[in-house]
Tab-separated table of C-alpha atoms in Angstrom:
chain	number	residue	atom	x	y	z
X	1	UNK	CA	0.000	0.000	0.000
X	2	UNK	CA	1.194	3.589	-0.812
X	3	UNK	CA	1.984	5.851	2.478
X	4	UNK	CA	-0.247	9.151	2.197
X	5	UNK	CA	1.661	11.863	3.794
X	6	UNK	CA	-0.509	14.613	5.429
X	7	UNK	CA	-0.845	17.806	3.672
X	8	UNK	CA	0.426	21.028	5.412
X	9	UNK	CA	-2.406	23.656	5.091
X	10	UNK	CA	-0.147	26.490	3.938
X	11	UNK	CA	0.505	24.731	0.800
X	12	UNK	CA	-3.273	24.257	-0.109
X	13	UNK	CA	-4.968	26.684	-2.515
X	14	UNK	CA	-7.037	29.353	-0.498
X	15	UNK	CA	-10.695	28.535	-1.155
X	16	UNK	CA	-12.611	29.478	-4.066
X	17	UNK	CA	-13.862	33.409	-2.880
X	18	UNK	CA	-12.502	35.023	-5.848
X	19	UNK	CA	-13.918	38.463	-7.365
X	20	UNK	CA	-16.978	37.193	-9.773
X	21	UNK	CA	-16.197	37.464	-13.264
X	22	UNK	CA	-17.276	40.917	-15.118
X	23	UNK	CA	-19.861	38.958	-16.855
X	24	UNK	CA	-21.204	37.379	-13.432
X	25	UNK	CA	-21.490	41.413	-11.896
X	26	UNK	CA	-22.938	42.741	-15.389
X	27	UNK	CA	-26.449	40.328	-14.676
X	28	UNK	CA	-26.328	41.522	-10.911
X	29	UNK	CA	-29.336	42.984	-10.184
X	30	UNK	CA	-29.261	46.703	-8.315
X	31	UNK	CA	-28.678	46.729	-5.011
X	32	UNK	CA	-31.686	47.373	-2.284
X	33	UNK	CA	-31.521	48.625	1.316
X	34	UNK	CA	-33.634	49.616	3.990
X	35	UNK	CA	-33.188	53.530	4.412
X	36	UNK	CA	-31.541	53.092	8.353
X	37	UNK	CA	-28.615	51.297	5.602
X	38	UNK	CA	-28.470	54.088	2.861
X	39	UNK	CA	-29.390	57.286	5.492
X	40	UNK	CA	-25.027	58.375	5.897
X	41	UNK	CA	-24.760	58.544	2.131
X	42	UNK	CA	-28.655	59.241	1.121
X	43	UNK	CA	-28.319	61.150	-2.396
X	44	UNK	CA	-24.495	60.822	-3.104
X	45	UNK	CA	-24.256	56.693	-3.028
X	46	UNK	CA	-28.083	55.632	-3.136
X	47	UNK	CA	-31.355	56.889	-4.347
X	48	UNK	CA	-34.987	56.485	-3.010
X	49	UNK	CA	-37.532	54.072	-5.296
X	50	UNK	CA	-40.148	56.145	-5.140
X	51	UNK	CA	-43.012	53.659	-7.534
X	52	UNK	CA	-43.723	52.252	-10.264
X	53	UNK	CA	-44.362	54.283	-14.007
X	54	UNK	CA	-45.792	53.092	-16.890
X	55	UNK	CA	-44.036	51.966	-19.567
X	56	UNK	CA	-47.157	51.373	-22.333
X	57	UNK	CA	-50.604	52.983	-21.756
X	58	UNK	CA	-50.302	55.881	-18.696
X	59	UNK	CA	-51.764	55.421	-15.617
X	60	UNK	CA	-52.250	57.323	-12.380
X	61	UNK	CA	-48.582	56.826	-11.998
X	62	UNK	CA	-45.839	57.620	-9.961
X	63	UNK	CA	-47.450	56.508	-6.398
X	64	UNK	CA	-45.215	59.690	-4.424
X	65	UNK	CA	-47.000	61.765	-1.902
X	66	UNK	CA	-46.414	65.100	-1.202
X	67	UNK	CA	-42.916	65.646	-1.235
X	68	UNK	CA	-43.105	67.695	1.652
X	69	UNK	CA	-44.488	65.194	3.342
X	70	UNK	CA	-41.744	62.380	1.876
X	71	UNK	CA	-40.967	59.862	4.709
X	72	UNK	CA	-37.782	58.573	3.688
X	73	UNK	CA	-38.142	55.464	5.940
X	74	UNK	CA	-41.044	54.434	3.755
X	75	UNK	CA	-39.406	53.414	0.975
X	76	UNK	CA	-36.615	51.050	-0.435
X	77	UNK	CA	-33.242	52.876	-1.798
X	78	UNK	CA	-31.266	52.015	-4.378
X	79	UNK	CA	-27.105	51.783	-4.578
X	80	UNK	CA	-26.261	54.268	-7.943
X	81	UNK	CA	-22.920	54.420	-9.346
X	82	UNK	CA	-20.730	57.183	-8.787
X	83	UNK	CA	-21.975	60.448	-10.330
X	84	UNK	CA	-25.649	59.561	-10.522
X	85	UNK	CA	-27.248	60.335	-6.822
X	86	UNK	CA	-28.089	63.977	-6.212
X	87	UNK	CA	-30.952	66.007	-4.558
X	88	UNK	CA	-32.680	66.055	-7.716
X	89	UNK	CA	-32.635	62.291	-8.702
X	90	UNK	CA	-35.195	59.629	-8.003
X	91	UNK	CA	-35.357	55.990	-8.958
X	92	UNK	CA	-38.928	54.560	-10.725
X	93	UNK	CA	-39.529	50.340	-11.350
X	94	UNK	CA	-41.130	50.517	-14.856
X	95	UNK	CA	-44.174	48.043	-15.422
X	96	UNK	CA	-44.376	47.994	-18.867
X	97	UNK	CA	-42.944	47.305	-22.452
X	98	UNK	CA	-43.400	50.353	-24.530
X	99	UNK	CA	-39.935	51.321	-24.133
X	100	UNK	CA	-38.297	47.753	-25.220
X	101	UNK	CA	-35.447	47.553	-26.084
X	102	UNK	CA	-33.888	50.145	-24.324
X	103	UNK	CA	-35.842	49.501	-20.948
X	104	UNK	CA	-37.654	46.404	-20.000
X	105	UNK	CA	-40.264	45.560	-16.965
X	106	UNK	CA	-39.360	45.589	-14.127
X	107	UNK	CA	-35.889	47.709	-15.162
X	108	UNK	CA	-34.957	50.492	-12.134
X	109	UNK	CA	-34.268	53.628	-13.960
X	110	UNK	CA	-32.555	56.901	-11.987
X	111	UNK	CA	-34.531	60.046	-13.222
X	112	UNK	CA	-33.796	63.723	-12.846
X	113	UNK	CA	-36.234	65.652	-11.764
X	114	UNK	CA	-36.791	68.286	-14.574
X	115	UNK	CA	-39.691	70.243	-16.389
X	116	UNK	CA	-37.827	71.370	-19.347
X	117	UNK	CA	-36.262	68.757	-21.994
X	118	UNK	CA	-32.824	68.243	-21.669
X	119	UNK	CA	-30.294	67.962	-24.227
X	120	UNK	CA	-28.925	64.813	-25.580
X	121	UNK	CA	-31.466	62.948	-23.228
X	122	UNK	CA	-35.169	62.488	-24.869
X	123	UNK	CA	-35.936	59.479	-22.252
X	124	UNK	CA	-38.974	61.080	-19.921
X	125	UNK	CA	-41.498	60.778	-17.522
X	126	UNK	CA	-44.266	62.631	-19.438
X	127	UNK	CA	-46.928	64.015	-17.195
X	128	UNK	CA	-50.314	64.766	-18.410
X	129	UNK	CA	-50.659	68.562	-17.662
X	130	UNK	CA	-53.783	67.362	-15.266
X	131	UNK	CA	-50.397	65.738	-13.140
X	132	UNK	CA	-50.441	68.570	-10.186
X	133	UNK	CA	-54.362	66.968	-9.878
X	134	UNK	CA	-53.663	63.582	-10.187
X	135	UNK	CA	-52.879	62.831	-13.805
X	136	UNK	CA	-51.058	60.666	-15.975
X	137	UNK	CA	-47.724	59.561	-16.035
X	138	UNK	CA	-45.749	57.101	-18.398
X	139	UNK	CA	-42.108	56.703	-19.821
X	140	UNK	CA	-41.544	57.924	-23.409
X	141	UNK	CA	-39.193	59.800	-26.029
X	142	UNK	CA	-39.648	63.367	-26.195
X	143	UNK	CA	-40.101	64.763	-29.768
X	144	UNK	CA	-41.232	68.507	-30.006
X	145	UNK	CA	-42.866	70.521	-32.748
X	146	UNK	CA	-43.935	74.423	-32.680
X	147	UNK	CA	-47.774	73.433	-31.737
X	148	UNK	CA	-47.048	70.289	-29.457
X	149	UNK	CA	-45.292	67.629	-27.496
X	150	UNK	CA	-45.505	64.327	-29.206
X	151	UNK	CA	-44.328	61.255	-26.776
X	152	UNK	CA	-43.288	58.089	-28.328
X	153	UNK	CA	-42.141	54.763	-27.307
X	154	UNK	CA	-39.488	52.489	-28.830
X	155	UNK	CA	-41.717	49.675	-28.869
X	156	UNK	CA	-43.717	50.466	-32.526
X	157	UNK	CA	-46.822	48.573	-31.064
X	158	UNK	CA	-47.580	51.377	-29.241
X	159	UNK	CA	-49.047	55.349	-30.200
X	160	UNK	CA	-48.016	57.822	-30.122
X	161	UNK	CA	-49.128	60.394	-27.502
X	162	UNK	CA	-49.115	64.056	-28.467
X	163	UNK	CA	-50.035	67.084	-26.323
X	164	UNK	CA	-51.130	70.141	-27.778
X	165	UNK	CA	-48.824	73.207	-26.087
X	166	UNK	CA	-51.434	75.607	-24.700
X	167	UNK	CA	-51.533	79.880	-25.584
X	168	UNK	CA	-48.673	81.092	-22.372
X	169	UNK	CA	-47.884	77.253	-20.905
X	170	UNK	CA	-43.650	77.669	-20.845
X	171	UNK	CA	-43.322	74.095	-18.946
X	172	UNK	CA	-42.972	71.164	-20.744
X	173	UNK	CA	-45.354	68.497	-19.433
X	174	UNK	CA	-42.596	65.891	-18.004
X	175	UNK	CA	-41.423	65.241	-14.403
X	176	UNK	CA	-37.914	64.168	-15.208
X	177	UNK	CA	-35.573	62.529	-17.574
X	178	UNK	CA	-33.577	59.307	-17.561
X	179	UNK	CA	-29.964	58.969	-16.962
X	180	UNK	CA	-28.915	55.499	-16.093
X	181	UNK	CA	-30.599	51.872	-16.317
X	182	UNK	CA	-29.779	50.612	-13.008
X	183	UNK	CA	-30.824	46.782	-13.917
X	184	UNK	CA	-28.860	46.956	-17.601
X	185	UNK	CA	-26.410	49.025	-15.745
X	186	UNK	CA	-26.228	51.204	-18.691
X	187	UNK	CA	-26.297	55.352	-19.199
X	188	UNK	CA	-29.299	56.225	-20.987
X	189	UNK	CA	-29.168	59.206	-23.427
């Protein structure tokens, strides 16, 4: 019979806890934490998920209170890469497809809160004009003519939405544009 020496264990391999692969951290999904976790670096490393928009046919949307009334503790926050939390960001789950490709169901999307278009980013929240009563909200691209906004999704099964600009109304009818995928973990432009 062969004689098995025992093995000293500074000459094993250290076990397998190795950084995952870039592919592995690519399909992780965003990070969630309770706001007692995210509270020391609250709008510079994580963002609040506010609700859910539509991504198809608008709805009564964006389920956010009062935002002088906003209770922090209430909701779930979301770890952002560097450069995307601020004071005027927000995250929003989308429940829809109108906006496949380039943003699924069930995709978290980090929005800046604006009510003029941006440049070089036509991703939106559009708001009915009704919004300040209780209107509706969805996800689209912003195209603009001299007489209108005209909202469209990516997904051609869906219509356009266009809304007529009104005689003295300077405020485009949109609560914020897109910046970054947070699922795809991709800028959006």
């Amino acid at each position: 019979t062969e004689r098995v020496e025992p093995q000293n264990m500074m000459s094993l391999p250290p076990p397998s806890v190795s950084k995952p692969a870039e592919s592995e951290m690519e399909d992780a999904p965003p990070v969630l934490v309770e706001y007692a976790e995210a509270a020391e670096q609250a709008y510079i490393h994580f963002l609040p998920v506010i609700g859910d928009v539509a991504a198809g046919v608008p709805f009564h949307g964006i389920g956010v209170e009062d935002q002088d009334h906003f209770d922090p503790t209430e909701y779930q926050w979301a770890e952002c890469p560097k450069g995307f939390a601020n004071s005027r960001s927000y995250v929003l789950r989308i429940t829809g497809d109108s906006m496949e490709p380039t943003i699924s169901k069930g995709d978290l999307v980090i929005w800046e809160y604006h009510r003029h278009a941006q440049r070089g980013r036509d991703i939106v929240v559009m708001a009915d004009v009704k919004f300040i009563e209780g209107g509706e909200c969805a996800v689209k691209r912003l195209r603009e003519t001299e007489d209108a906004w005209i909202f469209t999704s990516d997904n051609s099964t869906y219509h356009d939405v266009t809304i007529p600009k009104e005689q003295g109304q300077d405020q485009y009818p949109i609560l914020g544009v897109a910046v970054y995928n947070l699922t795809a973990q991709r800028k959006l432009t």
